[in-house]
Coordinates of C-alpha atoms in Angstrom, one line a residue:
X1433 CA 11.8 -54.0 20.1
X1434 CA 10.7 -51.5 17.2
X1435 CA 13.8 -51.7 14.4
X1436 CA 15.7 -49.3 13.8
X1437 CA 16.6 -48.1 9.8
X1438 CA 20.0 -46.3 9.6
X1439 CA 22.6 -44.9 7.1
X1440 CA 25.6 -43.3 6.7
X1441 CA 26.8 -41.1 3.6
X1442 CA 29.0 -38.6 2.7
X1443 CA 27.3 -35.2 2.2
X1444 CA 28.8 -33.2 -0.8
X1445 CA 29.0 -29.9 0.8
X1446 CA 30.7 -29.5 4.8
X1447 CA 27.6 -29.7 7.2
X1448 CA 27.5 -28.7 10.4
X1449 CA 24.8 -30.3 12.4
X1450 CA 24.3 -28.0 15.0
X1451 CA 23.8 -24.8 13.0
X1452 CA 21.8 -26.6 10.6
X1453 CA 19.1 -28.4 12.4
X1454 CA 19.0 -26.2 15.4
X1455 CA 16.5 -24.1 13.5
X1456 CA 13.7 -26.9 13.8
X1457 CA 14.0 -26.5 18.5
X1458 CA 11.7 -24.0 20.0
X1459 CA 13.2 -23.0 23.0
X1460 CA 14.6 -25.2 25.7
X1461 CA 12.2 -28.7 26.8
X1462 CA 11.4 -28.7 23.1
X1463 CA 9.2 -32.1 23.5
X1464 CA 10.0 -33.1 19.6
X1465 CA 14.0 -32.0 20.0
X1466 CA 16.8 -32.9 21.7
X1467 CA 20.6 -32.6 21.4
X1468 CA 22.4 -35.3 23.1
X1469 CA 25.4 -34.8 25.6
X1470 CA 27.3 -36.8 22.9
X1471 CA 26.7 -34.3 19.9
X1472 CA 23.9 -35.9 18.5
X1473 CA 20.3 -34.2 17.9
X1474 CA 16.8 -36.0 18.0
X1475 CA 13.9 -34.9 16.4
X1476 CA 10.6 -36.6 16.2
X1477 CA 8.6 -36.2 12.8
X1478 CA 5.3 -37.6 10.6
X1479 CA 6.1 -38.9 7.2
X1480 CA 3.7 -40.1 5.1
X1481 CA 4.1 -43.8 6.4
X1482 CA 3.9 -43.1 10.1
X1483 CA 5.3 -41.3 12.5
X1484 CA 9.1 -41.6 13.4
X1485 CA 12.2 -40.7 15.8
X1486 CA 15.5 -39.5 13.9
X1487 CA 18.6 -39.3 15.3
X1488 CA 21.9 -37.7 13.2
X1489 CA 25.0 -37.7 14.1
X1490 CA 28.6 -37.2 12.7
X1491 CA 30.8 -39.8 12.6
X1492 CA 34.7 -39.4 11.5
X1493 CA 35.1 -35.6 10.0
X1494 CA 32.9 -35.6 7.2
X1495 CA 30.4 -38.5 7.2
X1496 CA 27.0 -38.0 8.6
X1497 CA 24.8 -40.9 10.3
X1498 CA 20.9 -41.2 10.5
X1499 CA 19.5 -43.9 13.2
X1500 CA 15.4 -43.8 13.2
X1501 CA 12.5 -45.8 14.4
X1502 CA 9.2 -45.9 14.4
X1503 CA 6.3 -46.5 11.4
X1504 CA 7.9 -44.0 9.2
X1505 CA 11.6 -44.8 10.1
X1506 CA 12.5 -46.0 6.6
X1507 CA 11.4 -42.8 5.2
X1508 CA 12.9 -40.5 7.4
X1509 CA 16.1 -42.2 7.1
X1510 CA 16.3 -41.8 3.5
X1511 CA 14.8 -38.4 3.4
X1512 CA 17.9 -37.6 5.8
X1513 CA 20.5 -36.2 3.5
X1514 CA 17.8 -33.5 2.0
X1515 CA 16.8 -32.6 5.3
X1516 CA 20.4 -31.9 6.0
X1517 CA 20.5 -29.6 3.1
X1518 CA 21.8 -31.7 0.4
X1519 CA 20.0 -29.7 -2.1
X1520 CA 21.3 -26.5 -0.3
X1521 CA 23.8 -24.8 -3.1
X1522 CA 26.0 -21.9 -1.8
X1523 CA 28.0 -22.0 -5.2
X1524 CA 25.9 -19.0 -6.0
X1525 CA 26.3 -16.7 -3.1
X1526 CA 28.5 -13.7 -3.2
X1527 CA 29.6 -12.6 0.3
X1528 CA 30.2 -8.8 -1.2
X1529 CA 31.3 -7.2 2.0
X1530 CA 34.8 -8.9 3.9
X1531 CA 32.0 -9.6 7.1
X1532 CA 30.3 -11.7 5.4
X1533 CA 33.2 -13.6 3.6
X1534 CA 35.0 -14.1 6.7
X1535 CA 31.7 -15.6 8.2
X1536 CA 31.1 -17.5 5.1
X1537 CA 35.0 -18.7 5.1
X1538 CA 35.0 -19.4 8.6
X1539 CA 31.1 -21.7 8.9
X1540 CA 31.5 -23.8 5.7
X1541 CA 29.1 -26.2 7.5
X1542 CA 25.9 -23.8 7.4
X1543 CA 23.4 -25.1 5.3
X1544 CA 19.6 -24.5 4.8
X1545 CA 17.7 -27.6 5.8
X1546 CA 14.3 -28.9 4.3
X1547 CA 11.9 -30.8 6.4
X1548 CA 9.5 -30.7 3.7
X1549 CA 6.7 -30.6 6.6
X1550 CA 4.4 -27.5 6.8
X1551 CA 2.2 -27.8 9.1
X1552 CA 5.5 -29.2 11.6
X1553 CA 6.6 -25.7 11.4
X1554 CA 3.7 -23.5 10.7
X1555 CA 1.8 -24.2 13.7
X1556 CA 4.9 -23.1 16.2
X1557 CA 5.4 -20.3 13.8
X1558 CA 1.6 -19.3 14.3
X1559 CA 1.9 -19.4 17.9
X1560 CA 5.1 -16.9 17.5
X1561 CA 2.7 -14.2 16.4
X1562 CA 3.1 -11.1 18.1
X1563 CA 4.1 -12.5 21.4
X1564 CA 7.5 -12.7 22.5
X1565 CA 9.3 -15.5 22.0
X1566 CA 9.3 -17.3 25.8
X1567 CA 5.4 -17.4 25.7
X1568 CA 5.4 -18.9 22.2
X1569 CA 7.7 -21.8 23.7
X1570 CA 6.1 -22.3 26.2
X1571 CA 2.3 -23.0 24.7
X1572 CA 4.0 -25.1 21.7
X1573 CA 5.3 -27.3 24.7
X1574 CA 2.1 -27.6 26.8
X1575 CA 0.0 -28.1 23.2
X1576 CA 2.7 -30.8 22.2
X1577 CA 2.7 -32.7 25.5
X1578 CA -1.0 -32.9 26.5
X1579 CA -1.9 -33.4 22.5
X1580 CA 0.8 -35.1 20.8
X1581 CA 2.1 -38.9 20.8
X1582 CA 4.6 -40.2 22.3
X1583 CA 7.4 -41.1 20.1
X1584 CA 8.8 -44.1 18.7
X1585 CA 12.1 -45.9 19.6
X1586 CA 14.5 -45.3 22.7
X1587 CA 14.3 -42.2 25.1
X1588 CA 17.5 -40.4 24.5
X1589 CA 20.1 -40.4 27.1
X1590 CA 18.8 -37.0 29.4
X1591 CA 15.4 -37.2 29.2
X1592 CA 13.2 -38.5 31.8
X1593 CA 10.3 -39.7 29.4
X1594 CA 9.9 -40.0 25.8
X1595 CA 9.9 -37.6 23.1
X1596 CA 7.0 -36.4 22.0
X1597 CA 5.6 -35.9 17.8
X1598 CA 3.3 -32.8 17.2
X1599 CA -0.1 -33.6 16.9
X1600 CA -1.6 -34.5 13.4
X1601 CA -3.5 -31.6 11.7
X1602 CA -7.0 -33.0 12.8
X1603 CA -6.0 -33.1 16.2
X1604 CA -4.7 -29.4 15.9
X1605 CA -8.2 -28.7 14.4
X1606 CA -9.8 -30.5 16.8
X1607 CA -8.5 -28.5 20.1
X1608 CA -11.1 -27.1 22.3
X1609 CA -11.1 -23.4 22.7
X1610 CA -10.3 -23.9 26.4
X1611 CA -7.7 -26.0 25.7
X1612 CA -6.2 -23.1 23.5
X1613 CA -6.5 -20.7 26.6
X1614 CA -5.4 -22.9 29.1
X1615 CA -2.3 -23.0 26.9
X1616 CA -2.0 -19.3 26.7
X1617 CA -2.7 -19.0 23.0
X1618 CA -5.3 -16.2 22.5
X1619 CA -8.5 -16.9 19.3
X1620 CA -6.8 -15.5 16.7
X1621 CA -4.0 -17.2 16.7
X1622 CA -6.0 -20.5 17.6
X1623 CA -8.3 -19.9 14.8
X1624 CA -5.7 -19.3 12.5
X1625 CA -3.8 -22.4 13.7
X1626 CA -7.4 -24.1 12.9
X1627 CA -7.9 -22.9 9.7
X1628 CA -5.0 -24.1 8.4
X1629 CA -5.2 -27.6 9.9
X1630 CA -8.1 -27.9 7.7
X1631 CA -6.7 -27.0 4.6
X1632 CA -3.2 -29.2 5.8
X1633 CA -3.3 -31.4 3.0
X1634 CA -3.4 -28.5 0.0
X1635 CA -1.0 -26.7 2.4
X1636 CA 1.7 -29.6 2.3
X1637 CA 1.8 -29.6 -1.5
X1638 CA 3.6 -26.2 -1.3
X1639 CA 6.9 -28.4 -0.3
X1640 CA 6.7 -29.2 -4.1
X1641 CA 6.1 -25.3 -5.3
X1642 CA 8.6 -22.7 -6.4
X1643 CA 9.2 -20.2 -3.7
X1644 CA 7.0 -17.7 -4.4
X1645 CA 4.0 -20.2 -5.5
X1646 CA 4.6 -21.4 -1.5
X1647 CA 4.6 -18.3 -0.5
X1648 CA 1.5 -17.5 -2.4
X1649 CA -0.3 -21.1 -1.1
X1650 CA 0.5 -19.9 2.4
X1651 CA -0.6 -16.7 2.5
X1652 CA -4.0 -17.8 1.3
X1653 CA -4.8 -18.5 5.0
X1654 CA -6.2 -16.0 6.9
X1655 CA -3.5 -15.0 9.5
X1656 CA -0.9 -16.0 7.8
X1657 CA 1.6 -13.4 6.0
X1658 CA 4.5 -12.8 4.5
X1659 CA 6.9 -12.6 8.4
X1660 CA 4.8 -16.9 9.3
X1661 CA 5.5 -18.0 5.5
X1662 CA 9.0 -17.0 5.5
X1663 CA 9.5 -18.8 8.8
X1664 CA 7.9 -22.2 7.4
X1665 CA 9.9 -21.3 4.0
X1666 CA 13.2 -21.6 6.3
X1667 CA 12.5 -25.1 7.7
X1668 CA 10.7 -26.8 5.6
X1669 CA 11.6 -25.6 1.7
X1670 CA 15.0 -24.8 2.6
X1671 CA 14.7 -21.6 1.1
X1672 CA 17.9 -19.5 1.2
X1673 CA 16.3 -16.2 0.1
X1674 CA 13.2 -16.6 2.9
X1675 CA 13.5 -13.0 4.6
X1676 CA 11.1 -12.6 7.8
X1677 CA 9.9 -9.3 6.9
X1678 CA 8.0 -7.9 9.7
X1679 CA 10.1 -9.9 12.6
X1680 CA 9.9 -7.7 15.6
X1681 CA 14.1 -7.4 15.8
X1682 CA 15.2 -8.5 12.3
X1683 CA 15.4 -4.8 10.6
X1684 CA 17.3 -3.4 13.6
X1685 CA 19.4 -6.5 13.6
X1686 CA 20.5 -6.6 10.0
X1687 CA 20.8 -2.8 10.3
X1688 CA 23.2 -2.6 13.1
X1689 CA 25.0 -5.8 11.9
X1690 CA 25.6 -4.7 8.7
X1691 CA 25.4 -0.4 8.3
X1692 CA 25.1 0.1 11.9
X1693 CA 21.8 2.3 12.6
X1694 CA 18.4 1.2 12.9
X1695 CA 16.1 0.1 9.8
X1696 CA 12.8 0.1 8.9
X1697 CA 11.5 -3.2 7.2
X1698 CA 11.6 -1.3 3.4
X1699 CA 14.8 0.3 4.5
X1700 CA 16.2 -3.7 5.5
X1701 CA 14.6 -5.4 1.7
X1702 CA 16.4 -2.5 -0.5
X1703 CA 19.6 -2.7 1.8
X1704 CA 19.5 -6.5 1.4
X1705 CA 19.1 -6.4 -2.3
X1706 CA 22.3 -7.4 -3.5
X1707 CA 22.2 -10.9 -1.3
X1708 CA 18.9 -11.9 -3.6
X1709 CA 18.6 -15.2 -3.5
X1710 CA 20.6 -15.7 -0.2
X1711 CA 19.0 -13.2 2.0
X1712 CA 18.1 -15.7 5.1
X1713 CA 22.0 -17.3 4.4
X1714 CA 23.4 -13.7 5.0
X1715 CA 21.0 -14.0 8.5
X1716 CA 22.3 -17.2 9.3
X1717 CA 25.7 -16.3 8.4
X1718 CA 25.8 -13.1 10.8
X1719 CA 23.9 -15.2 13.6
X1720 CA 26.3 -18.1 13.3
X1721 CA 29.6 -16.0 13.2
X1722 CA 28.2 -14.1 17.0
X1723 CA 27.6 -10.6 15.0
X1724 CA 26.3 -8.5 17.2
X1725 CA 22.9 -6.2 16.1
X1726 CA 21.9 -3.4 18.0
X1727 CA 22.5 -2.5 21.5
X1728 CA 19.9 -3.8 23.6
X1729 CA 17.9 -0.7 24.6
X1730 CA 14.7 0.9 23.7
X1731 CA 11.2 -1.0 24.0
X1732 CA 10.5 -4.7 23.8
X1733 CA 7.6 -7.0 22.9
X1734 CA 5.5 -6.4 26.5
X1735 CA 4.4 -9.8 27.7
X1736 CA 0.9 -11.1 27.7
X1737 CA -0.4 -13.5 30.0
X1738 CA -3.7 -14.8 28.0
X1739 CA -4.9 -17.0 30.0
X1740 CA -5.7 -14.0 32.6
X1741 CA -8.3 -12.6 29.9

């Protein structure tokens, strides 16, 4: 039987476990995320002592609960209250507009988790490069189960098999260009993924960086820019300011949600000035509170099968 580490504290800002960690599951049979029927969510993760299984859960209205197992169990359990945003302060953040204050009145449980993994959430950000969304899930699943390990500790209640932790970065470097296709993940975006698998360990230290020295250490990889560093910025620095410039919707979006017309990406970063330093909270916020953007209508990312090429 693999022991389990656990704790339960008292978080000093509201926290709302679905909104927060539901940024870390890409798309539906997520092998390293579950939520449970009961409320609770799973992830599976690599700390620096081994790889681990982390369950959180609430328990009574304001206490929060972390069960884990595995290798690196001891240090995911205490490394549990920063991933659910401890260090997140909105004390700062000035609504402006009565939208946004009702949001932020009514969700006083949002708050910007930090993994502190890169490469966790580069590599699916990678493979959400210019492909819709559905295609991304489904090769980060495929890569994930034929690749990764099987995690530590019980099968949650649901599933039919264990969890699964993404593979390490030498595994990711060492995929077979086949392997890549197979999955539907085209070369640039495998080479790319490959590159910085080779580079993981300076990569990781950007955890430890201010924001825009991240940023920077990031975007030293070829394929990576300013829309994949923001992405990794909102998972695993916690960044509240981290503004996916160049997402193929977010302009429109935040344009519609907030002046209601469409928006270029310089249009959307001079219309979002005054949220500086809580730009991606203001996203959150208007995603959370069911704010709709624009009407669905016009063209769409076109779907491309890779593996037919």
């Amino acid at each position: 039987m693999i022991a389990e580490h656990a704790m339960t504290w008292t978080p000093r800002h509201p926290t709302d476990l679905a909104r927060t960690v539901g940024v870390l599951r890409r798309g539906a049979g997520d092998p390293t995320f579950h939520r449970g029927a009961d409320g609770s969510f799973w992830r599976t993760t690599r700390t620096t002592s081994g790889v681990a299984t982390v369950r959180y859960s609430q328990v009574g209205a304001v206490e929060l609960r972390v069960q884990a197992w595995g290798p690196g169990a001891a240090d995911a359990a205490a490394e549990a209250p920063v991933v659910l945003g401890e260090g997140d302060d909105p004390a700062s953040f000035d609504p402006i507009i009565p939208l946004l204050a009702e949001a932020h009145r009514r969700i006083p449980g949002l708050r910007m988790l930090r993994t502190g993994r890169v490469i966790e959430s580069l590599v699916p950000a990678i493979l959400e490069q210019k492909v819709i969304t559905l295609q991304a899930h489904d090769s980060w699943r495929a890569l994930v189960h034929r690749f990764g390990d099987d995690a530590p500790g019980p099968v949650p209640s649901g599933l039919a098999r264990p969890m699964k932790v993404a593979p390490t970065a030498e595994v990711w470097r060492r995929i077979p260009s086949w392997e890549w296709h197979r999955a539907g993940v085209d070369p640039q975006r495998s080479r790319t993924i490959v590159n910085a698998a080779r580079y993981a360990a300076r990569l990781e230290e950007a955890s430890g960086m201010s924001p825009a020295d991240a940023a920077a250490r990031l975007m030293l990889m070829p394929g990576v820019g300013v829309w994949t560093a923001a992405e990794v910025a909102q998972r695993a620095f916690g960044d509240p300011d981290a503004l996916a410039v160049g997402d193929y919707h977010l302009a429109n979006y935040l344009g519609h949600a907030l002046w209601g017309r469409d928006m270029t990406d310089d249009e959307m970063v001079e219309a979002m000035a005054p949220w500086a330093g809580h730009r991606q909270r203001v996203v959150r916020l208007l995603g959370a509170a069911g704010v709709a953007g624009r009407p669905k209508r016009g063209p769409r990312m076109p779907f491309v099968d890779h593996r037919a090429r």
